[in-house]
Coordinates of C-alpha atoms in Angstrom, one line a residue:
X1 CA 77.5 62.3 160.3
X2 CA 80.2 60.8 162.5
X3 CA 83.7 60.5 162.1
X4 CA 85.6 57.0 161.2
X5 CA 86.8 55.8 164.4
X6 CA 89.7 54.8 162.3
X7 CA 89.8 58.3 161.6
X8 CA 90.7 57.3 157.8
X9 CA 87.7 59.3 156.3
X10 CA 84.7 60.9 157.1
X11 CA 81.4 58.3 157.9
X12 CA 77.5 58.8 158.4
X13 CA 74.9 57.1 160.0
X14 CA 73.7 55.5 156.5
X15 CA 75.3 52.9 154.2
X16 CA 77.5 55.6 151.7
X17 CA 78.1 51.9 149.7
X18 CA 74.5 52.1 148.8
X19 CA 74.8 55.8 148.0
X20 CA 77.8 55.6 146.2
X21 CA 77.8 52.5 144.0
X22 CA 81.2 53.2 142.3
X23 CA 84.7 54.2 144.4
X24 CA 84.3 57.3 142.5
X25 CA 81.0 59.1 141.7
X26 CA 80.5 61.8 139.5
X27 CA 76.9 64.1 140.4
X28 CA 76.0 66.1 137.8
X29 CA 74.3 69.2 140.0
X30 CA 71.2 69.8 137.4
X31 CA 70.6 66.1 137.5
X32 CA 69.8 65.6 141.2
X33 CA 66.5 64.7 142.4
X34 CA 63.9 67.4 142.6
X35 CA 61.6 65.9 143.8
X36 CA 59.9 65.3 147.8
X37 CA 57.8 62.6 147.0
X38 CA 58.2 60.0 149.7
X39 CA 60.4 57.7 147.4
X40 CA 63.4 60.1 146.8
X41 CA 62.8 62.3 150.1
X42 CA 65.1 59.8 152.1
X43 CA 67.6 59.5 149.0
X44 CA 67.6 63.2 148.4
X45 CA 68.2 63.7 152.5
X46 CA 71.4 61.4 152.7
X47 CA 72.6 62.9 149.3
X48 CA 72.4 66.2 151.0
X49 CA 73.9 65.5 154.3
X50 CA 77.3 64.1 152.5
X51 CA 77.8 66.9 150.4
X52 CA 76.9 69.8 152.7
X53 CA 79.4 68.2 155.2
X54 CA 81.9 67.6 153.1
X55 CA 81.2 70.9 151.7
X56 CA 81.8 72.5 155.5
X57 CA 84.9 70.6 156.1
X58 CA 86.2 71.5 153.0
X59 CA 85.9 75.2 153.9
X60 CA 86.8 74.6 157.4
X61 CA 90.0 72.9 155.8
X62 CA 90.4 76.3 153.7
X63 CA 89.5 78.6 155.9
X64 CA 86.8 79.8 154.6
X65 CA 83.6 81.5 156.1
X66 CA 81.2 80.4 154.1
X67 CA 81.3 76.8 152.2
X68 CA 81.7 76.7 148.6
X69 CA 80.1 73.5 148.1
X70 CA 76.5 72.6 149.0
X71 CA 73.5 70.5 147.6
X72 CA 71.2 73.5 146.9
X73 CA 74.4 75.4 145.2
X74 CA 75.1 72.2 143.4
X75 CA 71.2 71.4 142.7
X76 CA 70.3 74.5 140.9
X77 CA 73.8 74.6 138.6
X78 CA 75.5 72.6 136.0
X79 CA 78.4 71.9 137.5
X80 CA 80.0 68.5 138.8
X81 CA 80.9 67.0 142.0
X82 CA 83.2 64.0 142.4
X83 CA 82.8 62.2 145.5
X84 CA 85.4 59.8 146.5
X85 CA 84.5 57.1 148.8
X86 CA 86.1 54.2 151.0
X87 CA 83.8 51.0 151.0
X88 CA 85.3 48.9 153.8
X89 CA 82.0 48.7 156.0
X90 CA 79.5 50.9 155.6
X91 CA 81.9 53.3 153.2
X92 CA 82.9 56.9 154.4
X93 CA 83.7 59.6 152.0
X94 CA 87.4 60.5 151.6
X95 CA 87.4 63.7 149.0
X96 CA 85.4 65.7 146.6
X97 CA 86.3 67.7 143.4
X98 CA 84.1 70.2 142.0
X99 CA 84.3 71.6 138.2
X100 CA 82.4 73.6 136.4
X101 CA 82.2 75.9 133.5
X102 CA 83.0 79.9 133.7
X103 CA 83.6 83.1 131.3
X104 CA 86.3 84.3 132.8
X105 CA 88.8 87.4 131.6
X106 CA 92.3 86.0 131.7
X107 CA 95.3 87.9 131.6
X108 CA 98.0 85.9 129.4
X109 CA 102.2 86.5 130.3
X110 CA 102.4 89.2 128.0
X111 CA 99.4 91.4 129.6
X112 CA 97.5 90.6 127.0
X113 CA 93.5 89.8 128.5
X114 CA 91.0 87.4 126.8
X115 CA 87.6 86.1 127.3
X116 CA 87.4 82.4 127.3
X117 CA 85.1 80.0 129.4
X118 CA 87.4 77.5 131.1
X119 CA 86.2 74.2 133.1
X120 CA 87.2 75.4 136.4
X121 CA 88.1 73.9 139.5
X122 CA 86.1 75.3 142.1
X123 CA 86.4 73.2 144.8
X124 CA 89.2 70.4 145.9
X125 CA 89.5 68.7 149.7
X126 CA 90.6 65.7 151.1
X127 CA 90.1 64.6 154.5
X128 CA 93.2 65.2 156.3
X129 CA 93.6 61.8 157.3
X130 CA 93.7 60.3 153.8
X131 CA 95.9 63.5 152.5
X132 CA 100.1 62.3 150.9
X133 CA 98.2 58.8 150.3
X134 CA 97.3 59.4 146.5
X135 CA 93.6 60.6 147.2
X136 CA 93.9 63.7 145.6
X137 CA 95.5 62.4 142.5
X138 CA 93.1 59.5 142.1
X139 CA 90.2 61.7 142.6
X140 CA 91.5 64.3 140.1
X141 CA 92.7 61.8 137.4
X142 CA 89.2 60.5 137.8
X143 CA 87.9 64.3 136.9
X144 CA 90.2 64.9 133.9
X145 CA 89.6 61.3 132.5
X146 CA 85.8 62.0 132.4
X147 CA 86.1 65.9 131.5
X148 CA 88.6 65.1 129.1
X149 CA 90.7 67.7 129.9
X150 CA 94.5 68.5 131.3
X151 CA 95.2 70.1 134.3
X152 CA 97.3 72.3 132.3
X153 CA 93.7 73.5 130.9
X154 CA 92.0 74.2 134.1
X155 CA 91.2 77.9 135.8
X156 CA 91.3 76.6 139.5
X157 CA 89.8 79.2 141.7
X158 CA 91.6 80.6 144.6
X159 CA 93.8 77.4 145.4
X160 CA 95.2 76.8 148.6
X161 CA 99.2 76.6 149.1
X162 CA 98.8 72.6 149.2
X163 CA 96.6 72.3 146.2
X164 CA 99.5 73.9 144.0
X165 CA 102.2 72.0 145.6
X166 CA 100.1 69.1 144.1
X167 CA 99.9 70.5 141.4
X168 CA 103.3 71.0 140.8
X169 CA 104.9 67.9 142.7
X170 CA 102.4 65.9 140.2
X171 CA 101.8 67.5 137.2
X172 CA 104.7 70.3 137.0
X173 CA 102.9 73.4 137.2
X174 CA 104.4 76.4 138.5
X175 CA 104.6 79.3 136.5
X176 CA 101.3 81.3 136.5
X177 CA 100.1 84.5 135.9
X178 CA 98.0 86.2 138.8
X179 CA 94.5 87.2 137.8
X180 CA 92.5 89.9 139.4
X181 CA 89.9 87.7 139.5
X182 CA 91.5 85.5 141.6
X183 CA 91.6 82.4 139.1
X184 CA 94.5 80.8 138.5
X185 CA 95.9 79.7 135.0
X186 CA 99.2 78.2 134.8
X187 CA 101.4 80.0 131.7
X188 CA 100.4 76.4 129.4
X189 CA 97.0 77.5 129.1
X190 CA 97.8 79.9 126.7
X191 CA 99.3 77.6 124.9
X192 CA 96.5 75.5 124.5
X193 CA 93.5 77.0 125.0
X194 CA 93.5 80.4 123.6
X195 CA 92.1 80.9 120.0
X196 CA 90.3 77.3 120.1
X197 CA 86.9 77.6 121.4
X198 CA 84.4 80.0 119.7
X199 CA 83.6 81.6 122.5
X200 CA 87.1 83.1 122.7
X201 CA 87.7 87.0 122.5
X202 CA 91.5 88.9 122.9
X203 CA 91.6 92.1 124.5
X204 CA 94.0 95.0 123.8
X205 CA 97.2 95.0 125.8
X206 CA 95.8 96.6 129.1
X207 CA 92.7 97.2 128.3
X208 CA 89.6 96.2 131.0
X209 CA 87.0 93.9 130.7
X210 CA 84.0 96.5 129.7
X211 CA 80.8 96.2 131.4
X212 CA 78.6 96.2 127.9
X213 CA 75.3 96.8 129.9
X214 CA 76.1 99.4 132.5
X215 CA 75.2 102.7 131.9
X216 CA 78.9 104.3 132.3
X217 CA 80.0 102.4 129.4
X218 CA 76.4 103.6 127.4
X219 CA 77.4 107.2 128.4
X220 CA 81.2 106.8 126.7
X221 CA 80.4 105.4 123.9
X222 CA 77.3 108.2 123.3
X223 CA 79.6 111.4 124.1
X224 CA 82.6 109.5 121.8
X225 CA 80.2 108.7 118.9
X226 CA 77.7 111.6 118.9
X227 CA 80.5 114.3 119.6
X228 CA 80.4 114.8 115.8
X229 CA 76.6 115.8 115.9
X230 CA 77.3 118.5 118.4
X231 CA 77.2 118.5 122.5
X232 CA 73.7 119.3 122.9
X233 CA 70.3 117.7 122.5
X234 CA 72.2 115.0 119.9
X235 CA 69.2 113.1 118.9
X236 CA 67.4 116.4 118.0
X237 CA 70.6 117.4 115.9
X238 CA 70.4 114.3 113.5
X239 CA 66.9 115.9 112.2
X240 CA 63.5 114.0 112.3
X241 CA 63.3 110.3 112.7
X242 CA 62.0 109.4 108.9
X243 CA 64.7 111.9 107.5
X244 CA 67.6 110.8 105.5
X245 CA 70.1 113.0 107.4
X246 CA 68.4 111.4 110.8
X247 CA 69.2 107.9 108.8
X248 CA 73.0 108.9 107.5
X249 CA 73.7 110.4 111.0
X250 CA 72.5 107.4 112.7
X251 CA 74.2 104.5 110.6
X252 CA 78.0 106.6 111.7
X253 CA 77.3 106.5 114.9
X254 CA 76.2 102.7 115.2
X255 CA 79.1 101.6 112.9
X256 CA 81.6 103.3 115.4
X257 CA 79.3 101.4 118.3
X258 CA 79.4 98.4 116.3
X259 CA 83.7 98.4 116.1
X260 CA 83.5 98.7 119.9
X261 CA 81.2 96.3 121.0
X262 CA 82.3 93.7 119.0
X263 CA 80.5 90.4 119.3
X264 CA 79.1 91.6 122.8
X265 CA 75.4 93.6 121.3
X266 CA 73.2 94.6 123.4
X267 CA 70.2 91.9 122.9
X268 CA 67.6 94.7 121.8
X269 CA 66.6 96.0 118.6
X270 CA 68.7 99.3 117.0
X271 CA 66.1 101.7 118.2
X272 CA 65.9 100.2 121.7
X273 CA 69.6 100.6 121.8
X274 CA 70.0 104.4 120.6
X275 CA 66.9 105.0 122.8
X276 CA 68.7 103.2 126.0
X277 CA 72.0 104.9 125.6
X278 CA 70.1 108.3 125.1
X279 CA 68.6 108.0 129.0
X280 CA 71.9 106.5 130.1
X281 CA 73.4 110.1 129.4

């Protein structure tokens, strides 16, 4: 690519007004064009140069080692990249906004934590040159209008100091809770968004996100649920497998399991569970 010699925007070698049809263009990252056949290879090349730049300056712009945004990130994901052009000439690419859905743990004002799956904000950057000129807000109305969603309902990850000034000078954000996720959710979320979708699940007032499939949580809930069965050799205590007492003293312990794990079950059948948690101790 090469700079505008305007320095208005960022420009490439190629027409971007024959790239980007529309002053802003939504990519939808599963949708891109697999294929190397010789008809999309040159398509599929310029595609991939604007938003691997962009991607660069946008973590040069954030400081960031690594960028966030590239076309084989993008490719292989469902998430969605606004690009936002200029078309005088050839076009040059002024900003892009990335989105994308998450299950996230939240921690509301109250310390209360809950398992939702946001759209999140995962990546926002103007070029400097078009930054205070109504960019950024065009781009991001752009994102909500086609998302249909308020910023107020975002998780934006790890935003920079500018993007919640914007946030606040245009949409009067301010009060958030910080996550140690490093999400942020401004305090109307949980206003809105909590108890609506069905993936939704509230937490007990301090209580940690469990890891359902690791084996330290396996080993707590065996020694808490077989404790009544005695400390040693547990499966052996319960009788023979066949046996009603194996049966009675089996069904107590996978109730108790059952209260704890809530909608999150293993994706095994019972006895593939009991056996699991049994070489997990």
């Amino acid at each position: 690519y090469r700079k505008s010699k305007r320095n208005t925007a960022m420009e490439f070698s190629f027409d971007v007004n024959v790239l980007f049809r529309q002053k802003i263009t939504r990519i939808v990252g599963g949708k891109l064009p697999r294929r190397q056949d010789e008809a999309v290879a040159d398509t599929q090349h310029k595609f991939a140069t604007v938003i691997d730049e962009m991607g660069i300056a946008s973590a040069m712009a954030q400081g960031l080692r690594v960028p966030i945004t590239t076309f084989q990130k993008l490719q292989s994901s469902n998430q969605v990249l606004y690009v936002l052009k200029d078309g005088s000439g050839k076009g040059a690419v002024v900003g892009i906004l990335k989105v994308g859905h998450k299950k996230l743990f939240l921690a509301d004002p109250s310390g209360v934590q809950h398992e939702v799956e946001p759209l999140c904000v995962l990546d926002f950057y103007v070029h400097e040159s078009r930054q205070r000129g109504g960019c950024g807000n065009r781009l991001f109305e752009a994102m909500m209008q086609m998302e249909n969603v308020k910023p107020s309902e975002t998780a934006i990850d790890r935003p920079s100091s500018k993007f919640l000034g914007f946030l606040k000078k245009h949409y009067n954000l301010h009060s958030f809770v910080k996550q140690a996720n490093n999400f942020v959710v401004f305090d109307q979320f949980f206003l809105t968004c909590i108890d609506t979708g069905p993936g939704h699940r509230r937490l007990s007032l301090g209580q940690s996100p469990p890891d359902y499939g690791s084996p330290s949580h396996h080993n707590k809930l065996w020694k808490k649920y077989s404790a009544p069965f005695g400390e040693q050799e547990v499966v052996h205590s319960l009788g023979s497998p066949g046996t009603g007492r194996y049966a009675q003293g089996l069904s107590k312990m996978w109730a108790g399991m059952l209260k704890d794990l809530g909608s999150h079950l293993p994706t095994c059948h019972f006895n593939e569970t009991v056996f699991s948690l049994s070489l997990s101790r």
